[in-house]
PDB file of C-alpha atoms in Angstrom:
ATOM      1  CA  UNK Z   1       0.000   0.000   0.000  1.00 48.00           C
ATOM      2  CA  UNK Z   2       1.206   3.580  -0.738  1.00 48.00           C
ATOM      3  CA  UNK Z   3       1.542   6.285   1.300  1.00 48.00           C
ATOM      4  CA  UNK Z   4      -1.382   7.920   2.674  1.00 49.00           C
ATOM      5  CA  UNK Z   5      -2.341  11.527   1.238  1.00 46.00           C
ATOM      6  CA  UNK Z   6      -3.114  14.343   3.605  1.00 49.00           C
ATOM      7  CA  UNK Z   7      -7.055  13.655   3.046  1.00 47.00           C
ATOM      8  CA  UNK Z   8      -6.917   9.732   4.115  1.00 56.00           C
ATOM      9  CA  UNK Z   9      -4.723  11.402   7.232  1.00 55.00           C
ATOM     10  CA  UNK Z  10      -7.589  14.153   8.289  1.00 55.00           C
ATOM     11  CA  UNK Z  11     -10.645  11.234   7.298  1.00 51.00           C
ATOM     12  CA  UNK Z  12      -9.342   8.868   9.850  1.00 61.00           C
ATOM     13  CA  UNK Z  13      -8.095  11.452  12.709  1.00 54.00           C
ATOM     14  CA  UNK Z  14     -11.288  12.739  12.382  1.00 50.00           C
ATOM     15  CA  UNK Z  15     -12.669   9.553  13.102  1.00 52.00           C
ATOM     16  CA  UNK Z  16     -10.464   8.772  15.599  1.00 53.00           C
ATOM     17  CA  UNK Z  17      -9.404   5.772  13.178  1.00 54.00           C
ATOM     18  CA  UNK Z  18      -5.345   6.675  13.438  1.00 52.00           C
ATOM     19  CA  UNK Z  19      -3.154   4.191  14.895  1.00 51.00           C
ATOM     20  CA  UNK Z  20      -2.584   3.728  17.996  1.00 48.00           C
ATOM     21  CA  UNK Z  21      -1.614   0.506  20.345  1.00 44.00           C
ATOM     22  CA  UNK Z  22      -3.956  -2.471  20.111  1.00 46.00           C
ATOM     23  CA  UNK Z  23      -5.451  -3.609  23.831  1.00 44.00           C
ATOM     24  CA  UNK Z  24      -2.667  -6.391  24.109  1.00 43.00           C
ATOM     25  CA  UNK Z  25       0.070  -3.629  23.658  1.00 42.00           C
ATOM     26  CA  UNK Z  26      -1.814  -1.443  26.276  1.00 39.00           C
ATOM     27  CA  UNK Z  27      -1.816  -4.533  28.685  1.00 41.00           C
ATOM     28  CA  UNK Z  28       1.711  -5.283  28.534  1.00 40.00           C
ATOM     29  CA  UNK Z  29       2.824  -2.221  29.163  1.00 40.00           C
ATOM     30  CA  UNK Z  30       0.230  -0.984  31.446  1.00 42.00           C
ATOM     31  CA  UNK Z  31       0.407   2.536  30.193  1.00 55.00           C
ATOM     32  CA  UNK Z  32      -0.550   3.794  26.942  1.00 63.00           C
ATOM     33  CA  UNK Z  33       0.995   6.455  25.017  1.00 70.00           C
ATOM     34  CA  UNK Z  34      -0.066   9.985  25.640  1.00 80.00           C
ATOM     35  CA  UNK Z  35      -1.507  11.405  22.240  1.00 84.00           C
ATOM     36  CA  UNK Z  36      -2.115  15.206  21.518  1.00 88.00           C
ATOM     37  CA  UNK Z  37      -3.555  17.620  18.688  1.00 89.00           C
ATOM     38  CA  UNK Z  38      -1.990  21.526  18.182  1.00 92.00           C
ATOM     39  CA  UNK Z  39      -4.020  22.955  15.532  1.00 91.00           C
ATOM     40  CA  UNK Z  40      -2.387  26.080  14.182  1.00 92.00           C
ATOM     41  CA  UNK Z  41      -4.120  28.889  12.876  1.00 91.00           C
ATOM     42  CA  UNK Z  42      -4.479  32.494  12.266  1.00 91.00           C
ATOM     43  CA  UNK Z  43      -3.488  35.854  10.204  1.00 91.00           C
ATOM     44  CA  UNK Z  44      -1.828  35.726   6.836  1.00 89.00           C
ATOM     45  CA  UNK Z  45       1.850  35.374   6.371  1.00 89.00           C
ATOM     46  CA  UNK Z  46       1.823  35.574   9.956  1.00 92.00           C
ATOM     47  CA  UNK Z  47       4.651  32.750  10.346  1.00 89.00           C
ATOM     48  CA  UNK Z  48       2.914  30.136  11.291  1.00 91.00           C
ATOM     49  CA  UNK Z  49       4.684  27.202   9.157  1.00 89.00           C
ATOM     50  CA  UNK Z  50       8.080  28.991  10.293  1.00 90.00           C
ATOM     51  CA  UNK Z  51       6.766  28.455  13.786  1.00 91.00           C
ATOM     52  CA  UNK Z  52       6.113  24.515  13.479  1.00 89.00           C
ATOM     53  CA  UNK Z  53       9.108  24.083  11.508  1.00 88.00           C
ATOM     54  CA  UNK Z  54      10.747  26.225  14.290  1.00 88.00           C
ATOM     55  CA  UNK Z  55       9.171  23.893  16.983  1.00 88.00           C
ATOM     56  CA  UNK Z  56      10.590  20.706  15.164  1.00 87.00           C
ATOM     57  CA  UNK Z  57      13.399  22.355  15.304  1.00 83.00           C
ATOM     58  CA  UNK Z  58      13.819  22.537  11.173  1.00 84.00           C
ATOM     59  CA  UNK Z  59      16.004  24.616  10.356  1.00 77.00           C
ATOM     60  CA  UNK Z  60      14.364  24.388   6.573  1.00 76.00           C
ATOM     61  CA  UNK Z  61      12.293  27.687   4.390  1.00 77.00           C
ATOM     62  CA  UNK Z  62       8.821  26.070   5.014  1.00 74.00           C
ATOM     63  CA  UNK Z  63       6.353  26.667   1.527  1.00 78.00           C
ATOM     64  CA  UNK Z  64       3.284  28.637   1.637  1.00 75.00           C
ATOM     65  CA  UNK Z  65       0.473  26.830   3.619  1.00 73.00           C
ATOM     66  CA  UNK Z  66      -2.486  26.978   0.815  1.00 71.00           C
ATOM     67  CA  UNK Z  67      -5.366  24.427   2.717  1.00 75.00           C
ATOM     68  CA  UNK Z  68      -4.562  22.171   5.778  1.00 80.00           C
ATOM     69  CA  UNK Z  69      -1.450  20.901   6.431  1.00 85.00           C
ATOM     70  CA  UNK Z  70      -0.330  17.967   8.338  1.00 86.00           C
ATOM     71  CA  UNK Z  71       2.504  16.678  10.041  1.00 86.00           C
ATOM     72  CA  UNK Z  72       3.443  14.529  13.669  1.00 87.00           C
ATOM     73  CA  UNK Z  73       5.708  14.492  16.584  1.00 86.00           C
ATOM     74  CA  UNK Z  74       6.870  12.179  18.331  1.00 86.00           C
ATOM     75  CA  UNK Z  75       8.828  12.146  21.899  1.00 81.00           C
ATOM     76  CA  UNK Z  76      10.106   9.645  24.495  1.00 71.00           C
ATOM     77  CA  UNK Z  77       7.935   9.291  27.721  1.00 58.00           C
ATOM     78  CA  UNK Z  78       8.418   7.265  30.438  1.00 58.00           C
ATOM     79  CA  UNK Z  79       6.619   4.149  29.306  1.00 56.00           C
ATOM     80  CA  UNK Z  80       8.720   2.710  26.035  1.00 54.00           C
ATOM     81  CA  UNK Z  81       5.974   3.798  23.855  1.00 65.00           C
ATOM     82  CA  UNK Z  82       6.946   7.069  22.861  1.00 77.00           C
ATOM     83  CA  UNK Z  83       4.324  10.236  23.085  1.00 84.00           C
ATOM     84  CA  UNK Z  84       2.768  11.591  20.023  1.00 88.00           C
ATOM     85  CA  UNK Z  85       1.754  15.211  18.995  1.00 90.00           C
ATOM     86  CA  UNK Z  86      -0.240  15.669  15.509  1.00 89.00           C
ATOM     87  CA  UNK Z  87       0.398  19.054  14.427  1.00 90.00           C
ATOM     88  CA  UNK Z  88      -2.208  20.969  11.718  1.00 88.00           C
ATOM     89  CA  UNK Z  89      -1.584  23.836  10.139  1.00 89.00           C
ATOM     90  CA  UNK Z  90      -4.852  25.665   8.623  1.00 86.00           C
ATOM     91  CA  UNK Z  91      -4.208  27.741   5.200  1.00 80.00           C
ATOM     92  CA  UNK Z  92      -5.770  30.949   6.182  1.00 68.00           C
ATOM     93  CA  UNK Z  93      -7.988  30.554   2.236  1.00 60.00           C
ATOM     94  CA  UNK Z  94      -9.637  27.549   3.915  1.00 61.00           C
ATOM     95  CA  UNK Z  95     -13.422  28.454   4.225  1.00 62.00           C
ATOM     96  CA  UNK Z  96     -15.330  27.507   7.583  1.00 58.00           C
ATOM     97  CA  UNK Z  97     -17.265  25.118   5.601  1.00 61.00           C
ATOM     98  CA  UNK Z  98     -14.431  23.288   4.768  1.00 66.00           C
ATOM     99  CA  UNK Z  99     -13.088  23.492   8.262  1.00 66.00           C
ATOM    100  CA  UNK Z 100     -16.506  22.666  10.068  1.00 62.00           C
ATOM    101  CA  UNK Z 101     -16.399  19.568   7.973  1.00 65.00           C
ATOM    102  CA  UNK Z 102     -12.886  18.068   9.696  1.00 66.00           C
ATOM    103  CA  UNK Z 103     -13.207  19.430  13.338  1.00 65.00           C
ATOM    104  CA  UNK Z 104     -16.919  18.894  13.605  1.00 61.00           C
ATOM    105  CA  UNK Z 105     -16.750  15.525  13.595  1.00 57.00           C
ATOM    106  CA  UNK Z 106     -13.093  15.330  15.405  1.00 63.00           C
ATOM    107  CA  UNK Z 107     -12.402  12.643  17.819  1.00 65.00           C
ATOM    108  CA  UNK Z 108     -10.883  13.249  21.000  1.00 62.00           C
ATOM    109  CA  UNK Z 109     -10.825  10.055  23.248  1.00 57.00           C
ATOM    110  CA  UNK Z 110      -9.518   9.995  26.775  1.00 50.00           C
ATOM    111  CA  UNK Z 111      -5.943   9.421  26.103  1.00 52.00           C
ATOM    112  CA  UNK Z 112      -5.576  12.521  23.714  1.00 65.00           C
ATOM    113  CA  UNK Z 113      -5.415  16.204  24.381  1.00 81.00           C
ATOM    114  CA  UNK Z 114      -6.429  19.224  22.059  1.00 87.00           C
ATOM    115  CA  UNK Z 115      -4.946  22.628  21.914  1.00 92.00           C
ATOM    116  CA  UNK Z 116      -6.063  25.334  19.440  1.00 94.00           C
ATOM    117  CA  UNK Z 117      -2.884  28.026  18.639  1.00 96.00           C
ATOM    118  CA  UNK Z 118      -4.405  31.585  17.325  1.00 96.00           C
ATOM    119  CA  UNK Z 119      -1.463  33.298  15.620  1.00 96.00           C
ATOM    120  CA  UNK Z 120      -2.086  37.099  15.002  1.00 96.00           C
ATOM    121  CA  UNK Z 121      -0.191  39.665  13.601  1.00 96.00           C
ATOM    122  CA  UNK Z 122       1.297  42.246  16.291  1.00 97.00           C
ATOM    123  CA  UNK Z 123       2.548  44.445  12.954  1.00 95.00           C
ATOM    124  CA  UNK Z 124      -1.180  45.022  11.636  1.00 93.00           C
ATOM    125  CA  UNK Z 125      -2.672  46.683  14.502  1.00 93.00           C
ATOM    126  CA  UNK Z 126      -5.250  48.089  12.103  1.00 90.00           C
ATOM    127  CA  UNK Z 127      -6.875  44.678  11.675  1.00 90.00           C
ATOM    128  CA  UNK Z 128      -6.030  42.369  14.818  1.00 92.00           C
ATOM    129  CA  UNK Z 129      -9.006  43.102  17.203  1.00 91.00           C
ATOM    130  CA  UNK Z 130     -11.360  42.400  14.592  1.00 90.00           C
ATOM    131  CA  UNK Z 131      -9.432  39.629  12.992  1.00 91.00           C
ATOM    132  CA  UNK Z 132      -9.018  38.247  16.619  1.00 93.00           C
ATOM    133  CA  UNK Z 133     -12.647  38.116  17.167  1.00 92.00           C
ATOM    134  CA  UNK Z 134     -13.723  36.547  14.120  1.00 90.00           C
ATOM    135  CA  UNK Z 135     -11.148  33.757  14.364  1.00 92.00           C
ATOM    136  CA  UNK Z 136     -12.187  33.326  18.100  1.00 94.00           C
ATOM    137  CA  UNK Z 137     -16.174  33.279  17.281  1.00 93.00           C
ATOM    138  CA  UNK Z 138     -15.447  30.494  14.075  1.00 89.00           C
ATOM    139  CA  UNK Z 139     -13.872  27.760  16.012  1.00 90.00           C
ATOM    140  CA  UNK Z 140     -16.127  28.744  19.057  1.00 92.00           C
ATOM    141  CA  UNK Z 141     -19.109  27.858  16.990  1.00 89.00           C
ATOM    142  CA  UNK Z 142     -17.277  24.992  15.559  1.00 86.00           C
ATOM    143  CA  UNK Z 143     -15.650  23.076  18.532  1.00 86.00           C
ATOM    144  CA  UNK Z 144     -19.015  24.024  20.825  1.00 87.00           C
ATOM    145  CA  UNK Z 145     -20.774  21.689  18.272  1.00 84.00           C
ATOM    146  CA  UNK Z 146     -18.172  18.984  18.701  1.00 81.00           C
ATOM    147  CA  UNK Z 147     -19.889  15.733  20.928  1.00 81.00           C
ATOM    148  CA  UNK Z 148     -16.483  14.667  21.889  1.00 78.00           C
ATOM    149  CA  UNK Z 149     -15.115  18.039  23.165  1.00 80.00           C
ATOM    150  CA  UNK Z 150     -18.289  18.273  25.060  1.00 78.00           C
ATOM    151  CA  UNK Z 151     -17.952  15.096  26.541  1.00 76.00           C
ATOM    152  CA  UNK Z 152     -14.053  15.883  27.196  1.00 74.00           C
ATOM    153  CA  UNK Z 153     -14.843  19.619  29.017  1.00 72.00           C
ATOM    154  CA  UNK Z 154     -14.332  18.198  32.661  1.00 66.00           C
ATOM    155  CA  UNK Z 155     -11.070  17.257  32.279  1.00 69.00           C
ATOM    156  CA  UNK Z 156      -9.548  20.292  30.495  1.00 76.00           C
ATOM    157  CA  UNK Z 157      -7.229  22.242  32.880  1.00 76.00           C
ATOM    158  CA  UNK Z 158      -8.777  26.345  32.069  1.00 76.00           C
ATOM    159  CA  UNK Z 159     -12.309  24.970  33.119  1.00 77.00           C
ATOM    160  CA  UNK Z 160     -11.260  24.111  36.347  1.00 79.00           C
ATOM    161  CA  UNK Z 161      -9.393  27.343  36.739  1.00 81.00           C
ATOM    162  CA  UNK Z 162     -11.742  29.659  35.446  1.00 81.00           C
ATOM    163  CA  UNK Z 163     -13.992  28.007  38.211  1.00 85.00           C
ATOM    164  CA  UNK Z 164     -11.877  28.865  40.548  1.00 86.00           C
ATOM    165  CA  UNK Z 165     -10.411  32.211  39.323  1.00 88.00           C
ATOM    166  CA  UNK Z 166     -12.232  35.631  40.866  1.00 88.00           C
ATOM    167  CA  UNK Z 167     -13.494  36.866  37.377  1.00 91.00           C
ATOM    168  CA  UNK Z 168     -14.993  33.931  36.686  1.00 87.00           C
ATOM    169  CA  UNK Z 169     -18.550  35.753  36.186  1.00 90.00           C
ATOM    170  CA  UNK Z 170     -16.644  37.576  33.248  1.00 88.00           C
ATOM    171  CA  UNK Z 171     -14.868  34.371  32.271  1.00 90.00           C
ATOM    172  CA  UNK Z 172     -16.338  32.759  29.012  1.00 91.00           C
ATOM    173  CA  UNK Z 173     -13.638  29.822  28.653  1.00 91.00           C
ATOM    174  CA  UNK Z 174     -13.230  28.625  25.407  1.00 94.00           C
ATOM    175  CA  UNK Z 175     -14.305  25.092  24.495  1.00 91.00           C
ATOM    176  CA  UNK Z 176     -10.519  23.475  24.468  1.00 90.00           C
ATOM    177  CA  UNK Z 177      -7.375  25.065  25.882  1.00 92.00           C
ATOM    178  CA  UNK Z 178      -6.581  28.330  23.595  1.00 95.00           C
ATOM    179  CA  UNK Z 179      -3.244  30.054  23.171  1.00 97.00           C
ATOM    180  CA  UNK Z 180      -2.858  33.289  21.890  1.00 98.00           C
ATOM    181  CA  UNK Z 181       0.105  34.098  20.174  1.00 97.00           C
ATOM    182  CA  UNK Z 182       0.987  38.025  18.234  1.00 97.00           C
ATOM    183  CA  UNK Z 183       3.504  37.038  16.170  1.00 97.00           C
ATOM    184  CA  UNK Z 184       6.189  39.408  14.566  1.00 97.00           C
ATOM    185  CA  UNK Z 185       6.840  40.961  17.924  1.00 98.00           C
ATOM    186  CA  UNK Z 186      10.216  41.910  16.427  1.00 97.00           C
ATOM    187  CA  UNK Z 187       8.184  44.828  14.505  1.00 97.00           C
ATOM    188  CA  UNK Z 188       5.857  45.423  17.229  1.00 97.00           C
ATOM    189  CA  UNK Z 189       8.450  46.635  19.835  1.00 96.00           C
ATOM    190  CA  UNK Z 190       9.514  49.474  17.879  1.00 94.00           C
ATOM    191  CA  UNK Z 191       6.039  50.783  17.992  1.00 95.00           C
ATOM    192  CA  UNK Z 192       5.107  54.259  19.731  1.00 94.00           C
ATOM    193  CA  UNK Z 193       4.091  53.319  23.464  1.00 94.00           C
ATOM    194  CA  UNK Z 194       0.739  53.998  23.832  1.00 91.00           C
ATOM    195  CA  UNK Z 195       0.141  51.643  20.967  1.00 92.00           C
ATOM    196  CA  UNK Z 196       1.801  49.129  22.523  1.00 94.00           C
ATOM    197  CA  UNK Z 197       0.151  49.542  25.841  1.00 92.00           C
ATOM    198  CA  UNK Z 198      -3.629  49.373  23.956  1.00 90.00           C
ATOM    199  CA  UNK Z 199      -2.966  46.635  21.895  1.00 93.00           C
ATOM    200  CA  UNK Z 200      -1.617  44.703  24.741  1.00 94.00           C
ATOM    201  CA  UNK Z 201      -4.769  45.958  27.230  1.00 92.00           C
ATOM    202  CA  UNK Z 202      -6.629  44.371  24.610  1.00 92.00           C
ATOM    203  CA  UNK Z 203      -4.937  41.164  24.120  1.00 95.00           C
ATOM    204  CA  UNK Z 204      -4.983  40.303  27.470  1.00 95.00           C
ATOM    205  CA  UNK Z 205      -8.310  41.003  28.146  1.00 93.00           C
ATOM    206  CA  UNK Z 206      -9.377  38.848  25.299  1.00 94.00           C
ATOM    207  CA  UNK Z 207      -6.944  36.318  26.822  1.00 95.00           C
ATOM    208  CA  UNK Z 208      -8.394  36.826  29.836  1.00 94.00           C
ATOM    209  CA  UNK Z 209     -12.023  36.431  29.263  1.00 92.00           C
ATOM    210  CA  UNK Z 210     -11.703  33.337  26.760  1.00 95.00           C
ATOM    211  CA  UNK Z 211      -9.122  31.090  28.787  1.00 93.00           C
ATOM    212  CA  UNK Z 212      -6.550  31.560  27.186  1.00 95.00           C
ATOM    213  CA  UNK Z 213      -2.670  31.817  27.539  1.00 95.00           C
ATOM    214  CA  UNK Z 214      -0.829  34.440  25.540  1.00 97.00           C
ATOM    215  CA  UNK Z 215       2.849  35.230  24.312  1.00 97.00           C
ATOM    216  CA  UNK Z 216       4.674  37.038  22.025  1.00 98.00           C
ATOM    217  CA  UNK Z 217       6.884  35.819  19.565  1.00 97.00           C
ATOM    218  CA  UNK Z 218       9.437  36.699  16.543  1.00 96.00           C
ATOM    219  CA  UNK Z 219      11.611  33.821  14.765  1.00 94.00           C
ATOM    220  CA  UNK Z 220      14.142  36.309  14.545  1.00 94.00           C
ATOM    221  CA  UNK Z 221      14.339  36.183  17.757  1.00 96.00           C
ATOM    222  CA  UNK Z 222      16.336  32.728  19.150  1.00 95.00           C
ATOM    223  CA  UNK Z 223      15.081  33.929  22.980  1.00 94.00           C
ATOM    224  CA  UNK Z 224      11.226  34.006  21.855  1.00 96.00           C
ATOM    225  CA  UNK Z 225      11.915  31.093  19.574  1.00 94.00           C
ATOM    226  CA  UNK Z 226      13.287  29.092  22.603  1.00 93.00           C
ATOM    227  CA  UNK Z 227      10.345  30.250  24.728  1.00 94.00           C
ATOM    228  CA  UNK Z 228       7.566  29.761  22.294  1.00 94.00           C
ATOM    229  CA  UNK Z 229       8.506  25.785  21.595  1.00 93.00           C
ATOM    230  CA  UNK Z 230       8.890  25.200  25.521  1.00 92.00           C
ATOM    231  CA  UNK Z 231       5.499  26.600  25.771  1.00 92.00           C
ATOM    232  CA  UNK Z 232       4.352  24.415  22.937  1.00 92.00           C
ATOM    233  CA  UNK Z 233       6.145  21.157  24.445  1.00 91.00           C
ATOM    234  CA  UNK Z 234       3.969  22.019  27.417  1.00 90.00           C
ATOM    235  CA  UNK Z 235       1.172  21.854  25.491  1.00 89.00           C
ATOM    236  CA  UNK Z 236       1.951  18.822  23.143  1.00 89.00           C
ATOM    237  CA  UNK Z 237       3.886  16.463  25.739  1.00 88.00           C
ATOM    238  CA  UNK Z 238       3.353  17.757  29.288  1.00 83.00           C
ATOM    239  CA  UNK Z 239       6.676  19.271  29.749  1.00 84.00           C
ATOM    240  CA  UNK Z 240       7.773  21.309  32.937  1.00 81.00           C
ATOM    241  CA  UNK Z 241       7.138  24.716  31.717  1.00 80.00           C
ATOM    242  CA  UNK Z 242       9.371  27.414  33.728  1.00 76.00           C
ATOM    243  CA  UNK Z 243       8.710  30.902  31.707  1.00 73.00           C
ATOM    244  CA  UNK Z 244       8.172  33.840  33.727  1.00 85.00           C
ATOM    245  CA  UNK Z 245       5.453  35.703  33.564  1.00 93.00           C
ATOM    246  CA  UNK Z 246       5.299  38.700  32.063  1.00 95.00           C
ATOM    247  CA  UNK Z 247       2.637  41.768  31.848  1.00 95.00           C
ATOM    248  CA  UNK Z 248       5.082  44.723  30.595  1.00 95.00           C
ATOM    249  CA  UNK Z 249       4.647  46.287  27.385  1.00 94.00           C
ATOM    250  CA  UNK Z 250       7.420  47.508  26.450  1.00 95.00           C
ATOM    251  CA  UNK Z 251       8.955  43.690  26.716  1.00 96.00           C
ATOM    252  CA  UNK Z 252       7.628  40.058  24.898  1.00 97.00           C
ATOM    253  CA  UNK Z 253       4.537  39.288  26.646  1.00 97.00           C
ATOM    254  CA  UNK Z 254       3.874  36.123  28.671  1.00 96.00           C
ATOM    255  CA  UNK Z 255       0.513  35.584  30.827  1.00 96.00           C
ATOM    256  CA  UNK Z 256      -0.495  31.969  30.967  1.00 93.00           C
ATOM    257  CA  UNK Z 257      -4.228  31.775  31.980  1.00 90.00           C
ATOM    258  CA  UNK Z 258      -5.252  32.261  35.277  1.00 89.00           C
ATOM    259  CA  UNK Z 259      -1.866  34.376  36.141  1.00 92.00           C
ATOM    260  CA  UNK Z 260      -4.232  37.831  34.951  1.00 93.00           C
ATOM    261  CA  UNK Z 261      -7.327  39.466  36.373  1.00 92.00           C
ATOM    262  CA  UNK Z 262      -9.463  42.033  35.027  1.00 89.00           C
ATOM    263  CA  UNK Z 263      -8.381  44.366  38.094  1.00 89.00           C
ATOM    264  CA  UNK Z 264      -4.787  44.066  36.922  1.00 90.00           C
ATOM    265  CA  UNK Z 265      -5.385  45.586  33.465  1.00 89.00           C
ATOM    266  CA  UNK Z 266      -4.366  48.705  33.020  1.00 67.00           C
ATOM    267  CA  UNK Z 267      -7.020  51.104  31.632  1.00 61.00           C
ATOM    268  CA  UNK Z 268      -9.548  48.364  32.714  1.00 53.00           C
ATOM    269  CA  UNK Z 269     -12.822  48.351  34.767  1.00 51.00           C
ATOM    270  CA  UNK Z 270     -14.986  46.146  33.310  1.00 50.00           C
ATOM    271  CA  UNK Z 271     -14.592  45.595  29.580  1.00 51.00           C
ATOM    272  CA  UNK Z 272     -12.931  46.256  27.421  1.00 57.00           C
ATOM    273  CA  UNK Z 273     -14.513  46.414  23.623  1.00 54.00           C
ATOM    274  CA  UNK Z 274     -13.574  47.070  20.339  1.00 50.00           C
ATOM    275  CA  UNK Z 275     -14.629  50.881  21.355  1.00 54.00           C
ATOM    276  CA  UNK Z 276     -11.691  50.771  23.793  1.00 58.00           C
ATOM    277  CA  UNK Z 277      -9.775  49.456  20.827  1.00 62.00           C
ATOM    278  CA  UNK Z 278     -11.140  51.768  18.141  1.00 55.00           C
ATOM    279  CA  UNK Z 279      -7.352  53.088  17.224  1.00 55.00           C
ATOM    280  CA  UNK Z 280      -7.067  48.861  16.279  1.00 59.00           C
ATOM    281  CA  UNK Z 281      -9.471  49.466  13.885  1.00 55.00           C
ATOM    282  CA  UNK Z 282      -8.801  52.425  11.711  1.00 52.00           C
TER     283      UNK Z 282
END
């Protein structure tokens, strides 16, 4: 038999019909392997192959992403099965149809994970509160119609800390763990301050209020670079993550969920909306 294309790949992960150890394996070694999903997505030309080639740790000029692109991970864990992380990469000309069609019917079972990476663009401030919000409100729709992530909502980490966290009135938490990330930070830092501070005010709240981690990152950078794939690691294979926090403007941003508040916000009472924004938007 051939290789597989990319569309067998996405048929049977979203029937939860990729491999995986048979119950005999599972018995002899007692523990199964620990399986994960990172689905990339986000602005144009943002970087997002760069950043999963970067994560591999490819060195390689990834091509233009033009649908949905596919690829795995794997790492040692301490059974001798080794972990697995599938990694997808959506083409920002995908339409929601199209992308309702995979995820909708997406399988998560109770050995696998799911993490959804939004990548925006810190260097088009014009269009990254809307943009934000529209990504944000597609996959809320999509993954909120999702049996399996419905079933799986109990044991995802951000529920049980927005339950606990003091906003949690304010707190709508996304349906599976969320990480924000503004790319090109290495063009956002030269920005004039009080754009900076805004766009950040705003990021966090919508952080904040959705569940969501969120960093900044530039591939030019070999610091952020460093930081983003340990944060991704976390994510894909449950590795110690020991980034400090971070809430200053004028430096990379790093605020893993529950570390913010809405009191902590600067400029910030109760909401904050696109009006607060509105600079964002011209």
């Amino acid at each position: 038999m051939g290789p597989k294309s990319l569309k067998d790949i996405a048929i049977e992960l979203a029937h939860g019909k990729h491999p995986s150890p048979s119950s005999s394996e599972v018995h002899k070694i007692d523990i199964q392997s620990q399986e994960r999903t990172l689905l990339l997505i986000g602005t144009k030309s943002v970087g997002k192959s760069t950043l999963v080639f970067r994560f591999l740790e490819k060195n390689d000029t990834p091509k233009p992403t033009l649908a949905l692109e596919y690829i795995y991970a794997r790492k040692s864990g301490k059974t001798v099965m080794k972990d697995i992380c599938h990694l997808w990469e959506l083409g920002s000309g995908t339409s929601r149809l199209e992308v309702a069609s995979l995820f909708s019917s997406f399988s998560l079972t109770a050995q696998s994970g799911f993490t959804l990476v939004l990548m925006l663009d810190l260097s088009r401030l014009n269009s990254l509160w809307t943009e934000a919000e529209t990504f944000l409100a597609k996959f809320r729709a999509i993954f909120e119609s999702n049996e399996s992530v419905r079933e799986k909502r109990g044991s995802f980490e951000h529920f049980r800390t927005a339950d606990e966290h003091r906003d949690k009135g304010l707190i709508r938490t996304f349906p599976v763990p969320l990480i924000l990330i503004g790319g090109k930070y290495d063009l956002f830092e030269n920005l004039e301050p009080n754009k900076k501070r805004i766009a950040v005010q705003c990021l966090r709240y919508l952080a904040h209020v959705n569940g969501a981690s969120l960093l900044f990152h530039s591939s030019l950078d070999p610091g952020l670079v460093k930081r983003t794939r340990d944060i991704l690691n976390h994510y894909a294979f449950s590795s110690h993550l020991a980034s400090a926090v971070n809430f200053d403007y004028n430096k990379p941003i790093f605020v893993p969920f529950g570390t913010d508040s809405v009191a902590s916000i600067e400029g910030t009472t109760q909401y904050v909306t696109a009006g607060n924004c509105e600079f964002l938007n011209e």
